[in-house]
Amino acid sequence: MAATDTGDANRAGAGSAGGELEAELARLLAVESFDPPAGFTPRQPEQADARDAAADPVGFWAAKARELLSWDKPFTRVLDDTNPPFYRWFDDGELNVSANCLDRHVAAGLGERVAYHWRGEEGERRDVTYAELLADTQKLANGLLSLGVAAGDVVGIYLPMIPEVAVAMLACARIGAVHNVVFGGFAPSAVRERMEVSDAKVLITVDGARRKGRTAAVKAGVDEEMADLPKLEHVVVVRSTGPVGGVETAMRAGRDVWYDELLAAADPVCPPAPLGAEHPLFILYSSGSTAKPKGILHTTGGYLLGATYTHRAVFDLDPETDVYWCSADVGWITGHSYIVYGPLSNGVTSVMYEGAPDYPDFDIWWQLIAEYKVTIFYTAPTAIRACIKWGAEYPARHDLSSLRVLGSVGEPINPKAWLWYHEVIGGGRCPIVDTWWQTETGSIMISPIPGITSTKPGSATRPLPGITPALLTEDGEPLAEGTGVLVITSPWPSMLRTLYRDDERFVQTYFSRFGPRTYLVGDAARLDADGYFWIIGRIDDVINVSGHRLSTAEVESALVSHEAVAEAAVVAQADADTGQAIVAFVTLRGDQVGDDDMIAELRDHVAHRIGKLARPRRVIWAEDLPKTRSGKIMRRLLRDVAEGRELGDVTTLRDPSVMAALAAKVATAP
Ligand code: WTA
């Protein structure tokens, strides 16, 4: 059944009449497919793109690269696919990402346009224009050069959501340094690991970070972990906590420099370096099947094209009139592509918000949308589910009629959350784009086009122009319909180029199962009769907690690094709020007692080693773990007990009685 939704700008107000809203959502749950809202007129000729891309995908990308990006030296070669999976795009062309994000807009007379309406969590405001961003970027770029950073060197960035994070990324791009951003929620020891394996020369960080009214020292933690990194020559420190009570920050002479002093001393002019299109732009570490994070490497031309094109197409963007807000953190790929590079390359005005969605109150997001007249809002299903829990009365306090397009990313969105987003936030008149992609893909791959694609709640719908996903059986046979393994069958410009300094793991992880021309995504999906993709979830040992990718092996290795732990196995359990939650089965050493204090201690230990987001939701004491005769832990069985399912076949276990004992434990565990 298809429903044509005429929309009603005031429908969000129905939130106060809770019963009515519930009834409406229950009715809509039966609707399978939503036509584009009648009042919505798309701005971009996307159907033409789809036609062009189907006829000649490589030619389509070449045309987009010429239309959307400014090149210092035009490319003559579009795709070099002679050595798969090491593809090269536009590789004899030269350009600079920061010049595309800043200089060209300022040169076009848009210097006074606001790039970011920044809001601090205590309500501070800063409007940063494109001209100001360009000025600071040039100074920091010169500052980095003065610290000895050269093209190809790695610069770590460990910053909260403040405009300086964009300046830091752009300053690297300006001189060809490779940035390596670490999410501010990761612990300093995780930062250390990422700096060490990438041989970072400089780290840009902050004195302290604020969260819900409290300030935590950041630089002090960095010092503790990074005192002895031989390759790390300098630490640049942003003074961020000033107005609400600064934190004591020790500076080591010769190594540490204040960001503001570095900028004040720097020459204001730093011409953008013309860089080859395949020059590395950044590394972003992401979780994989082993405890060692993968350094996903993106390069200059193809990545910028992917971010720029998809940001326009998927959000129906008009840089002249839209106000755009992506609520992600810049430390994830979503922040890289859709807070920094896509929006700036397109020259739009964005909102950047430092704080949490529930501080000072549950309506802060909606207050900001009303105040800045945000037209495009991009968030994650887990955030929407939290908002549902807090109640529709919070959005109902504010005028959300400026919104035109709503986006979702990070995990499958359940139809109930989709409908609430559609009705309560979008007033029924805003198309929802459920965008499927990954750190590896660099930019959005499967998504509706607003005003063109009919949407089905829970489906990311169809591939974007130029993208060729397919479903395969376990044996590699293509499926026209049904459930299978998701792959992408031809290269695209913003694909990862390798894993940093680990070509072998790159080939092994993504291009060995089905050959060097078929990218293995790592997700299972279903394809329906209309050609719509429904992402099911990961097929590897990666857990998705609130849209954050975590590796079971990484959490296990953090747990066993605690002296009381003999062995640990970590699995995911379905969770109504966070999508998945971490359950840890832990065997303690003989003399240790598994009590509540120990649970708290292990959770703290994981927070310290990786970050709070990796703390197990549940810790279950296991005298023994289910193992095959060859000693392999059977995580499938652990998932079954954690989720309270009937146990499958246990006959392959060395000791089948282990499972009954565990099931009894789980039944009584908190
Ligand atoms: C999952 C985030 C369903 C998926 C951009 C993927 C999604 C992993 C969606 C990548 C979506 C992301 N629907 N699942 N719209 N978006 N995922 O690298 O499992 O942090 O493989 O990139 O998140 O997570 P990553």
PDB file of N, CA, C and O in Angstrom, residues 44-46 49 52 60-71 75 100 104 305 308-309 312 345-346:
ATOM      1  N   GLN A  44      17.374  19.246  -7.321  1.00  0.00           N
ATOM      2  CA  GLN A  44      18.456  18.750  -8.179  1.00  0.00           C
ATOM      3  C   GLN A  44      17.901  17.758  -9.204  1.00  0.00           C
ATOM      4  O   GLN A  44      17.034  16.965  -8.877  1.00  0.00           O
ATOM      5  N   PRO A  45      18.427  17.800 -10.417  1.00  0.00           N
ATOM      6  CA  PRO A  45      17.921  16.908 -11.467  1.00  0.00           C
ATOM      7  C   PRO A  45      18.483  15.498 -11.312  1.00  0.00           C
ATOM      8  O   PRO A  45      19.221  15.003 -12.149  1.00  0.00           O
ATOM      9  N   GLU A  46      18.152  14.849 -10.211  1.00  0.00           N
ATOM     10  CA  GLU A  46      18.801  13.583  -9.909  1.00  0.00           C
ATOM     11  C   GLU A  46      18.493  12.471 -10.895  1.00  0.00           C
ATOM     12  O   GLU A  46      19.299  11.588 -11.113  1.00  0.00           O
ATOM     13  N   ASP A  49      21.063  12.345 -13.360  1.00  0.00           N
ATOM     14  CA  ASP A  49      22.287  11.714 -12.859  1.00  0.00           C
ATOM     15  C   ASP A  49      22.178  10.194 -12.943  1.00  0.00           C
ATOM     16  O   ASP A  49      23.125   9.518 -13.348  1.00  0.00           O
ATOM     17  N   ASP A  52      22.561   9.127 -16.542  1.00  0.00           N
ATOM     18  CA  ASP A  52      23.942   9.279 -17.019  1.00  0.00           C
ATOM     19  C   ASP A  52      24.847   8.206 -16.419  1.00  0.00           C
ATOM     20  O   ASP A  52      25.691   7.634 -17.111  1.00  0.00           O
ATOM     21  N   PHE A  60      30.264   9.562 -15.943  1.00  0.00           N
ATOM     22  CA  PHE A  60      29.428  10.314 -15.008  1.00  0.00           C
ATOM     23  C   PHE A  60      30.286  10.936 -13.911  1.00  0.00           C
ATOM     24  O   PHE A  60      30.195  12.124 -13.602  1.00  0.00           O
ATOM     25  N   TRP A  61      31.194  10.119 -13.325  1.00  0.00           N
ATOM     26  CA  TRP A  61      32.036  10.649 -12.237  1.00  0.00           C
ATOM     27  C   TRP A  61      32.991  11.721 -12.769  1.00  0.00           C
ATOM     28  O   TRP A  61      33.269  12.710 -12.078  1.00  0.00           O
ATOM     29  N   ALA A  62      33.486  11.529 -13.980  1.00  0.00           N
ATOM     30  CA  ALA A  62      34.387  12.542 -14.551  1.00  0.00           C
ATOM     31  C   ALA A  62      33.652  13.871 -14.703  1.00  0.00           C
ATOM     32  O   ALA A  62      34.172  14.934 -14.339  1.00  0.00           O
ATOM     33  N   ALA A  63      32.416  13.798 -15.205  1.00  0.00           N
ATOM     34  CA  ALA A  63      31.646  15.033 -15.401  1.00  0.00           C
ATOM     35  C   ALA A  63      31.377  15.710 -14.058  1.00  0.00           C
ATOM     36  O   ALA A  63      31.494  16.931 -13.918  1.00  0.00           O
ATOM     37  N   LYS A  64      31.030  14.916 -13.029  1.00  0.00           N
ATOM     38  CA  LYS A  64      30.762  15.486 -11.701  1.00  0.00           C
ATOM     39  C   LYS A  64      32.033  16.094 -11.110  1.00  0.00           C
ATOM     40  O   LYS A  64      31.990  17.138 -10.456  1.00  0.00           O
ATOM     41  N   ALA A  65      33.157  15.431 -11.318  1.00  0.00           N
ATOM     42  CA  ALA A  65      34.420  15.939 -10.767  1.00  0.00           C
ATOM     43  C   ALA A  65      34.767  17.290 -11.388  1.00  0.00           C
ATOM     44  O   ALA A  65      35.291  18.176 -10.719  1.00  0.00           O
ATOM     45  N   ARG A  66      34.447  17.458 -12.677  1.00  0.00           N
ATOM     46  CA  ARG A  66      34.733  18.745 -13.335  1.00  0.00           C
ATOM     47  C   ARG A  66      33.730  19.799 -12.903  1.00  0.00           C
ATOM     48  O   ARG A  66      34.064  20.969 -12.726  1.00  0.00           O
ATOM     49  N   GLU A  67      32.486  19.391 -12.708  1.00  0.00           N
ATOM     50  CA  GLU A  67      31.432  20.350 -12.378  1.00  0.00           C
ATOM     51  C   GLU A  67      31.540  20.828 -10.921  1.00  0.00           C
ATOM     52  O   GLU A  67      31.360  22.000 -10.624  1.00  0.00           O
ATOM     53  N   LEU A  68      31.835  19.913 -10.000  1.00  0.00           N
ATOM     54  CA  LEU A  68      31.703  20.242  -8.576  1.00  0.00           C
ATOM     55  C   LEU A  68      33.002  20.645  -7.897  1.00  0.00           C
ATOM     56  O   LEU A  68      32.974  21.241  -6.828  1.00  0.00           O
ATOM     57  N   LEU A  69      34.146  20.288  -8.471  1.00  0.00           N
ATOM     58  CA  LEU A  69      35.418  20.587  -7.803  1.00  0.00           C
ATOM     59  C   LEU A  69      36.255  21.551  -8.644  1.00  0.00           C
ATOM     60  O   LEU A  69      36.111  21.601  -9.867  1.00  0.00           O
ATOM     61  N   SER A  70      37.126  22.299  -7.966  1.00  0.00           N
ATOM     62  CA  SER A  70      38.074  23.172  -8.669  1.00  0.00           C
ATOM     63  C   SER A  70      39.435  22.502  -8.698  1.00  0.00           C
ATOM     64  O   SER A  70      39.976  22.148  -7.648  1.00  0.00           O
ATOM     65  N   TRP A  71      39.960  22.348  -9.886  1.00  0.00           N
ATOM     66  CA  TRP A  71      41.235  21.646 -10.073  1.00  0.00           C
ATOM     67  C   TRP A  71      42.340  22.637 -10.399  1.00  0.00           C
ATOM     68  O   TRP A  71      42.150  23.535 -11.219  1.00  0.00           O
ATOM     69  N   PHE A  75      42.483  16.737 -14.655  1.00  0.00           N
ATOM     70  CA  PHE A  75      42.881  15.343 -14.888  1.00  0.00           C
ATOM     71  C   PHE A  75      42.572  14.955 -16.330  1.00  0.00           C
ATOM     72  O   PHE A  75      41.654  15.512 -16.941  1.00  0.00           O
ATOM     73  N   ASN A 100      39.203  24.053  -2.084  1.00  0.00           N
ATOM     74  CA  ASN A 100      37.840  23.760  -2.531  1.00  0.00           C
ATOM     75  C   ASN A 100      36.814  24.079  -1.449  1.00  0.00           C
ATOM     76  O   ASN A 100      35.682  24.434  -1.741  1.00  0.00           O
ATOM     77  N   ARG A 104      37.753  29.036  -2.719  1.00  0.00           N
ATOM     78  CA  ARG A 104      36.905  29.292  -3.898  1.00  0.00           C
ATOM     79  C   ARG A 104      35.605  30.007  -3.510  1.00  0.00           C
ATOM     80  O   ARG A 104      35.074  30.782  -4.286  1.00  0.00           O
ATOM     81  N   LEU A 305      35.143  14.403  -3.995  1.00  0.00           N
ATOM     82  CA  LEU A 305      34.034  14.321  -4.946  1.00  0.00           C
ATOM     83  C   LEU A 305      32.858  13.557  -4.318  1.00  0.00           C
ATOM     84  O   LEU A 305      31.706  14.003  -4.399  1.00  0.00           O
ATOM     85  N   THR A 308      31.200  15.745  -1.629  1.00  0.00           N
ATOM     86  CA  THR A 308      30.539  16.924  -2.197  1.00  0.00           C
ATOM     87  C   THR A 308      29.272  16.528  -2.966  1.00  0.00           C
ATOM     88  O   THR A 308      28.193  17.092  -2.756  1.00  0.00           O
ATOM     89  N   TYR A 309      29.409  15.540  -3.831  1.00  0.00           N
ATOM     90  CA  TYR A 309      28.267  15.151  -4.665  1.00  0.00           C
ATOM     91  C   TYR A 309      27.116  14.592  -3.815  1.00  0.00           C
ATOM     92  O   TYR A 309      25.960  15.005  -3.960  1.00  0.00           O
ATOM     93  N   ARG A 312      25.157  17.091  -1.707  1.00  0.00           N
ATOM     94  CA  ARG A 312      24.196  17.828  -2.529  1.00  0.00           C
ATOM     95  C   ARG A 312      22.972  16.988  -2.879  1.00  0.00           C
ATOM     96  O   ARG A 312      21.831  17.409  -2.712  1.00  0.00           O
ATOM     97  N   SER A 345      32.719  22.141   1.192  1.00  0.00           N
ATOM     98  CA  SER A 345      32.971  22.136  -0.242  1.00  0.00           C
ATOM     99  C   SER A 345      31.763  22.708  -0.992  1.00  0.00           C
ATOM    100  O   SER A 345      31.912  23.397  -1.996  1.00  0.00           O
ATOM    101  N   ASN A 346      30.574  22.436  -0.463  1.00  0.00           N
ATOM    102  CA  ASN A 346      29.369  22.969  -1.101  1.00  0.00           C
ATOM    103  C   ASN A 346      29.066  24.410  -0.690  1.00  0.00           C
ATOM    104  O   ASN A 346      28.163  25.031  -1.230  1.00  0.00           O
TER     105      ASN A 346
END
